[in-house]
mmCIF file of C-alpha atoms and ligand atoms in Angstrom:
data_model
loop_
_atom_site.group_PDB
_atom_site.id
_atom_site.type_symbol
_atom_site.label_atom_id
_atom_site.label_comp_id
_atom_site.label_asym_id
_atom_site.label_seq_id
_atom_site.Cartn_x
_atom_site.Cartn_y
_atom_site.Cartn_z
ATOM 1 C CA MET A 85 15.478 5.581 -3.771
ATOM 2 C CA ILE A 86 11.866 6.680 -3.415
ATOM 3 C CA LEU A 87 9.230 4.478 -5.020
ATOM 4 C CA ILE A 88 5.459 4.617 -5.048
ATOM 5 C CA LEU A 89 3.421 1.443 -5.497
ATOM 6 C CA LEU A 90 0.096 2.505 -6.955
ATOM 7 C CA GLY A 91 -2.808 0.142 -7.390
ATOM 8 C CA ALA A 92 -6.290 -0.791 -6.294
ATOM 9 C CA PRO A 93 -6.882 -2.400 -2.903
ATOM 10 C CA GLY A 94 -5.806 -6.044 -3.200
ATOM 11 C CA ALA A 95 -3.393 -5.362 -6.068
ATOM 12 C CA GLY A 96 -0.564 -6.747 -3.933
ATOM 13 C CA LYS A 97 1.163 -3.491 -2.947
ATOM 14 C CA GLY A 98 1.845 -4.638 0.610
ATOM 15 C CA THR A 99 3.213 -8.036 -0.453
ATOM 16 C CA GLN A 100 5.553 -6.495 -2.997
ATOM 17 C CA ALA A 101 6.596 -3.676 -0.662
ATOM 18 C CA GLN A 102 7.650 -6.240 1.953
ATOM 19 C CA ARG A 103 9.747 -8.046 -0.648
ATOM 20 C CA LEU A 104 11.407 -4.795 -1.765
ATOM 21 C CA GLU A 105 12.118 -3.930 1.837
ATOM 22 C CA ASP A 106 13.947 -7.249 2.327
ATOM 23 C CA ALA A 107 15.772 -7.135 -1.024
ATOM 24 C CA HIS A 108 16.872 -3.496 -1.126
ATOM 25 C CA GLY A 109 16.976 -2.277 2.462
ATOM 26 C CA LEU A 110 14.197 0.183 1.757
ATOM 27 C CA ILE A 111 11.542 1.051 4.314
ATOM 28 C CA GLN A 112 7.917 0.218 3.544
ATOM 29 C CA LEU A 113 5.694 3.144 4.465
ATOM 30 C CA SER A 114 2.156 1.789 4.500
ATOM 31 C CA THR A 115 -0.272 4.529 5.477
ATOM 32 C CA GLY A 116 -2.958 1.853 5.971
ATOM 33 C CA ASP A 117 -0.732 0.073 8.542
ATOM 34 C CA MET A 118 0.021 3.394 10.253
ATOM 35 C CA LEU A 119 -3.680 4.206 10.495
ATOM 36 C CA ARG A 120 -4.534 0.732 11.807
ATOM 37 C CA ALA A 121 -1.855 1.165 14.504
ATOM 38 C CA ALA A 122 -3.358 4.562 15.393
ATOM 39 C CA VAL A 123 -6.860 3.058 15.584
ATOM 40 C CA LYS A 124 -5.587 0.279 17.861
ATOM 41 C CA ALA A 125 -3.766 2.751 20.110
ATOM 42 C CA GLU A 126 -6.871 4.992 20.125
ATOM 43 C CA THR A 127 -4.833 8.109 19.326
ATOM 44 C CA GLU A 128 -6.557 11.306 18.165
ATOM 45 C CA VAL A 129 -5.839 10.395 14.525
ATOM 46 C CA GLY A 130 -7.010 6.828 15.134
ATOM 47 C CA LEU A 131 -10.310 7.959 16.585
ATOM 48 C CA LYS A 132 -10.920 10.242 13.596
ATOM 49 C CA ALA A 133 -9.917 7.598 11.038
ATOM 50 C CA LYS A 134 -11.693 4.524 12.401
ATOM 51 C CA GLU A 135 -15.181 5.149 11.059
ATOM 52 C CA VAL A 136 -13.988 6.455 7.689
ATOM 53 C CA MET A 137 -11.841 3.341 7.192
ATOM 54 C CA ASN A 138 -14.659 0.995 8.135
ATOM 55 C CA LYS A 139 -16.833 2.638 5.482
ATOM 56 C CA GLY A 140 -14.112 2.072 2.878
ATOM 57 C CA GLN A 141 -13.646 5.799 2.352
ATOM 58 C CA LEU A 142 -10.501 7.911 2.387
ATOM 59 C CA VAL A 143 -9.131 9.652 5.475
ATOM 60 C CA SER A 144 -8.653 13.425 5.024
ATOM 61 C CA ASP A 145 -5.680 14.719 3.071
ATOM 62 C CA ASP A 146 -4.548 16.912 6.006
ATOM 63 C CA ILE A 147 -4.234 13.938 8.315
ATOM 64 C CA MET A 148 -2.497 11.788 5.717
ATOM 65 C CA VAL A 149 0.027 14.414 4.662
ATOM 66 C CA GLY A 150 0.805 15.120 8.336
ATOM 67 C CA ILE A 151 1.433 11.410 9.001
ATOM 68 C CA ILE A 152 3.695 10.876 6.014
ATOM 69 C CA SER A 153 5.617 14.094 6.539
ATOM 70 C CA GLU A 154 6.463 13.124 10.117
ATOM 71 C CA ARG A 155 7.406 9.594 9.118
ATOM 72 C CA LEU A 156 9.717 10.692 6.272
ATOM 73 C CA ASP A 157 11.701 12.773 8.766
ATOM 74 C CA GLN A 158 12.668 9.707 10.786
ATOM 75 C CA SER A 159 16.244 8.550 10.322
ATOM 76 C CA ASP A 160 15.462 5.011 9.110
ATOM 77 C CA CYS A 161 13.989 6.503 5.914
ATOM 78 C CA LYS A 162 17.291 7.956 4.763
ATOM 79 C CA ASN A 163 18.235 4.919 2.621
ATOM 80 C CA GLY A 164 14.983 5.094 0.723
ATOM 81 C CA VAL A 165 11.313 4.243 1.024
ATOM 82 C CA ILE A 166 8.500 2.466 -0.747
ATOM 83 C CA LEU A 167 5.253 4.360 -0.410
ATOM 84 C CA ASP A 168 2.456 1.817 -0.139
ATOM 85 C CA GLY A 169 -0.994 3.415 -0.098
ATOM 86 C CA PHE A 170 0.151 7.037 -0.339
ATOM 87 C CA PRO A 171 -0.606 9.262 -2.193
ATOM 88 C CA ARG A 172 -4.247 8.412 -2.870
ATOM 89 C CA THR A 173 -5.541 11.794 -4.086
ATOM 90 C CA GLU A 174 -4.176 14.565 -6.296
ATOM 91 C CA ALA A 175 -3.930 16.847 -3.267
ATOM 92 C CA GLN A 176 -1.748 14.244 -1.530
ATOM 93 C CA ALA A 177 0.413 13.832 -4.643
ATOM 94 C CA GLU A 178 0.967 17.593 -4.848
ATOM 95 C CA ALA A 179 1.746 17.790 -1.131
ATOM 96 C CA LEU A 180 4.244 14.926 -1.516
ATOM 97 C CA ASP A 181 6.014 16.727 -4.383
ATOM 98 C CA GLN A 182 6.324 19.778 -2.150
ATOM 99 C CA LEU A 183 7.534 17.769 0.854
ATOM 100 C CA LEU A 184 10.198 15.971 -1.176
ATOM 101 C CA ASN A 185 11.233 19.168 -2.882
ATOM 102 C CA ASP A 186 11.705 20.852 0.512
ATOM 103 C CA LYS A 187 13.959 17.959 1.592
ATOM 104 C CA GLY A 188 15.949 18.056 -1.683
ATOM 105 C CA LEU A 189 14.567 14.646 -2.700
ATOM 106 C CA SER A 190 12.594 13.391 -5.683
ATOM 107 C CA LEU A 191 10.561 10.395 -6.748
ATOM 108 C CA ASN A 192 12.436 7.717 -8.709
ATOM 109 C CA ALA A 193 9.435 5.811 -10.032
ATOM 110 C CA VAL A 194 5.726 5.305 -9.608
ATOM 111 C CA ILE A 195 4.886 1.672 -10.277
ATOM 112 C CA GLU A 196 1.301 0.974 -11.255
ATOM 113 C CA MET A 197 0.145 -2.542 -10.408
ATOM 114 C CA LYS A 198 -2.546 -3.133 -12.999
ATOM 115 C CA THR A 199 -5.440 -5.343 -11.921
ATOM 116 C CA ASP A 200 -8.920 -6.359 -12.837
ATOM 117 C CA ASP A 201 -11.624 -5.469 -10.261
ATOM 118 C CA ALA A 202 -13.392 -8.807 -10.694
ATOM 119 C CA VAL A 203 -10.577 -10.759 -9.008
ATOM 120 C CA LEU A 204 -9.825 -8.218 -6.319
ATOM 121 C CA VAL A 205 -12.826 -9.048 -4.169
ATOM 122 C CA GLU A 206 -11.712 -12.689 -3.869
ATOM 123 C CA ARG A 207 -8.137 -11.617 -3.216
ATOM 124 C CA ILE A 208 -9.119 -9.170 -0.496
ATOM 125 C CA THR A 209 -11.752 -11.180 1.344
ATOM 126 C CA GLY A 210 -9.398 -14.210 1.597
ATOM 127 C CA ARG A 211 -6.382 -12.477 3.031
ATOM 128 C CA TYR A 212 -5.074 -12.556 6.597
ATOM 129 C CA THR A 213 -1.858 -11.753 8.456
ATOM 130 C CA CYS A 214 0.239 -13.202 11.233
ATOM 131 C CA ALA A 215 -0.688 -11.359 14.433
ATOM 132 C CA LYS A 216 2.926 -11.559 15.659
ATOM 133 C CA CYS A 217 5.079 -10.516 12.658
ATOM 134 C CA GLY A 218 2.545 -9.186 10.129
ATOM 135 C CA ALA A 219 3.436 -11.660 7.334
ATOM 136 C CA GLY A 220 0.610 -11.799 4.792
ATOM 137 C CA TYR A 221 -1.268 -14.968 3.716
ATOM 138 C CA HIS A 222 -4.341 -15.913 1.676
ATOM 139 C CA ASP A 223 -6.965 -18.656 2.072
ATOM 140 C CA SER A 224 -6.488 -19.819 -1.537
ATOM 141 C CA PHE A 225 -3.363 -18.263 -3.031
ATOM 142 C CA LEU A 226 -0.741 -18.095 -0.288
ATOM 143 C CA LYS A 227 -1.151 -20.575 2.544
ATOM 144 C CA PRO A 228 1.560 -21.107 5.165
ATOM 145 C CA ALA A 229 3.607 -24.313 4.595
ATOM 146 C CA VAL A 230 2.137 -25.782 7.790
ATOM 147 C CA GLU A 231 -1.508 -24.900 8.289
ATOM 148 C CA GLY A 232 -2.029 -22.471 11.173
ATOM 149 C CA VAL A 233 1.700 -21.741 11.622
ATOM 150 C CA CYS A 234 3.399 -18.608 10.273
ATOM 151 C CA ASP A 235 6.290 -19.454 7.898
ATOM 152 C CA LYS A 236 8.278 -16.433 9.027
ATOM 153 C CA CYS A 237 8.036 -16.455 12.817
ATOM 154 C CA GLY A 238 6.181 -19.627 13.851
ATOM 155 C CA GLY A 239 3.283 -17.579 15.254
ATOM 156 C CA THR A 240 -0.092 -19.319 15.486
ATOM 157 C CA GLU A 241 -2.419 -16.317 15.819
ATOM 158 C CA PHE A 242 -3.735 -14.640 12.677
ATOM 159 C CA THR A 243 -5.906 -11.594 12.074
ATOM 160 C CA ARG A 244 -8.177 -10.295 9.323
ATOM 161 C CA ARG A 245 -8.771 -6.612 8.598
ATOM 162 C CA SER A 246 -12.208 -5.335 9.518
ATOM 163 C CA ASP A 247 -12.431 -3.465 6.174
ATOM 164 C CA ASP A 248 -11.698 -6.594 4.117
ATOM 165 C CA LYS A 249 -15.381 -7.600 4.137
ATOM 166 C CA ALA A 250 -17.039 -7.863 0.704
ATOM 167 C CA GLU A 251 -19.431 -4.959 1.359
ATOM 168 C CA THR A 252 -16.614 -2.554 2.293
ATOM 169 C CA VAL A 253 -14.396 -3.666 -0.582
ATOM 170 C CA LYS A 254 -16.891 -2.198 -3.078
ATOM 171 C CA SER A 255 -16.530 1.293 -1.541
ATOM 172 C CA ARG A 256 -12.752 0.937 -1.423
ATOM 173 C CA LEU A 257 -12.648 0.086 -5.124
ATOM 174 C CA GLU A 258 -14.884 3.075 -5.879
ATOM 175 C CA ALA A 259 -12.561 5.335 -3.893
ATOM 176 C CA TYR A 260 -9.643 3.970 -5.902
ATOM 177 C CA HIS A 261 -11.244 4.588 -9.289
ATOM 178 C CA ASN A 262 -12.671 8.017 -8.431
ATOM 179 C CA GLN A 263 -9.920 9.523 -6.296
ATOM 180 C CA THR A 264 -6.677 7.603 -6.843
ATOM 181 C CA ALA A 265 -6.698 6.532 -10.504
ATOM 182 C CA PRO A 266 -6.422 10.219 -11.625
ATOM 183 C CA LEU A 267 -2.855 10.049 -10.273
ATOM 184 C CA LEU A 268 -1.878 7.820 -13.195
ATOM 185 C CA PRO A 269 -1.970 10.648 -15.787
ATOM 186 C CA TYR A 270 -0.455 12.975 -13.162
ATOM 187 C CA TYR A 271 2.665 10.803 -12.917
ATOM 188 C CA LYS A 272 2.637 9.837 -16.585
ATOM 189 C CA ASP A 273 3.000 13.525 -17.457
ATOM 190 C CA LYS A 274 6.065 13.661 -15.216
ATOM 191 C CA GLY A 275 7.569 10.708 -17.130
ATOM 192 C CA ILE A 276 8.006 8.491 -14.060
ATOM 193 C CA LEU A 277 5.028 6.138 -14.392
ATOM 194 C CA LYS A 278 5.886 2.451 -14.934
ATOM 195 C CA GLN A 279 3.478 -0.458 -15.159
ATOM 196 C CA VAL A 280 3.565 -4.063 -14.015
ATOM 197 C CA ASP A 281 0.961 -6.801 -14.336
ATOM 198 C CA GLY A 282 -0.646 -7.065 -10.896
ATOM 199 C CA MET A 283 -2.655 -10.083 -12.082
ATOM 200 C CA ALA A 284 0.476 -12.203 -12.562
ATOM 201 C CA GLU A 285 1.867 -14.684 -10.011
ATOM 202 C CA ILE A 286 3.455 -12.989 -6.999
ATOM 203 C CA ASP A 287 7.024 -13.971 -8.043
ATOM 204 C CA GLU A 288 6.433 -12.737 -11.584
ATOM 205 C CA VAL A 289 5.205 -9.356 -10.289
ATOM 206 C CA THR A 290 8.352 -9.101 -8.154
ATOM 207 C CA HIS A 291 10.421 -9.909 -11.233
ATOM 208 C CA GLN A 292 8.704 -7.147 -13.235
ATOM 209 C CA ILE A 293 9.215 -4.640 -10.416
ATOM 210 C CA GLU A 294 12.896 -5.585 -10.154
ATOM 211 C CA ALA A 295 13.224 -4.948 -13.905
ATOM 212 C CA VAL A 296 11.779 -1.453 -13.389
ATOM 213 C CA ILE A 297 14.202 -0.776 -10.517
ATOM 214 C CA LYS A 298 17.193 -1.839 -12.653
ATOM 215 C CA GLN A 299 16.308 0.883 -15.148
ATOM 216 C CA ILE A 300 16.303 3.643 -12.529
HETATM 217 P P1 AMP B 144 -4.807 0.209 2.906
HETATM 218 O O1 AMP B 144 -4.246 -0.640 3.988
HETATM 219 O O2 AMP B 144 -3.759 0.909 2.102
HETATM 220 O O3 AMP B 144 -5.797 -0.538 2.041
HETATM 221 O O4 AMP B 144 -5.655 1.363 3.628
HETATM 222 C C1 AMP B 144 -6.754 1.051 4.462
HETATM 223 C C2 AMP B 144 -7.628 2.288 4.643
HETATM 224 O O5 AMP B 144 -6.871 3.323 5.263
HETATM 225 C C3 AMP B 144 -8.141 2.903 3.335
HETATM 226 O O6 AMP B 144 -9.320 2.257 2.874
HETATM 227 C C4 AMP B 144 -8.404 4.334 3.795
HETATM 228 O O7 AMP B 144 -9.584 4.428 4.569
HETATM 229 C C5 AMP B 144 -7.222 4.595 4.747
HETATM 230 N N1 AMP B 144 -6.038 5.146 4.029
HETATM 231 C C6 AMP B 144 -4.821 4.551 3.883
HETATM 232 N N2 AMP B 144 -3.985 5.344 3.196
HETATM 233 C C7 AMP B 144 -4.681 6.455 2.889
HETATM 234 C C8 AMP B 144 -4.389 7.644 2.184
HETATM 235 N N3 AMP B 144 -3.169 7.861 1.624
HETATM 236 N N4 AMP B 144 -5.370 8.584 2.061
HETATM 237 C C9 AMP B 144 -6.577 8.398 2.613
HETATM 238 N N5 AMP B 144 -6.944 7.297 3.291
HETATM 239 C C10 AMP B 144 -6.008 6.332 3.436
#
């Protein structure tokens, strides 16, 4: 199964992708996570991407298609993947079609997580992750059961993304509306676009996504 989660930054793609990974044995391919790892490791890609990411802009299509193409070839992807944060431009969507076609694969569904920009800033600026296992939390909406202790692994160190600052979020939302939202009609025309309410409670969004998957 190959799914795309499509939505603005803060729509909850990462949270839902992690749940799908656990429930269906799919692999979450988050291009944002891959880029952050590359930035941390100071690889060639990381050095190129760092500044662009901190401005809230999009990394070049060539780099992104190269990253995803390499990753899809790895053996753990053979049971299926959830694309989280890719594609983000029409050029990336076309390149993905070609890549999948070459491998004899095809997309099962593109799930749009519909949101309202006004709430996204609060969602994004309040979020943080466990430094040890990457579990996601939020200052207001998703606190660990014991303050300062990760529910999943017991870790006590947490990190916040450098591009989750209010001033950068505005550029990221602009990039979404200008460059990524045109993918909605692209996939609608192919008959594979599904929608869920990204403003609903996390469990309700999961429920709606599961209903989409049942229909595939
Ligand atoms: P994310 O974690 O998905 O919010 O991505 C964080 C940042 O990584 C984005 O704001 C972009 O700068 C970059 N990025 C992630 N995925 C892509 C992509 N498919 N195309 C271009 N830039 C990307």
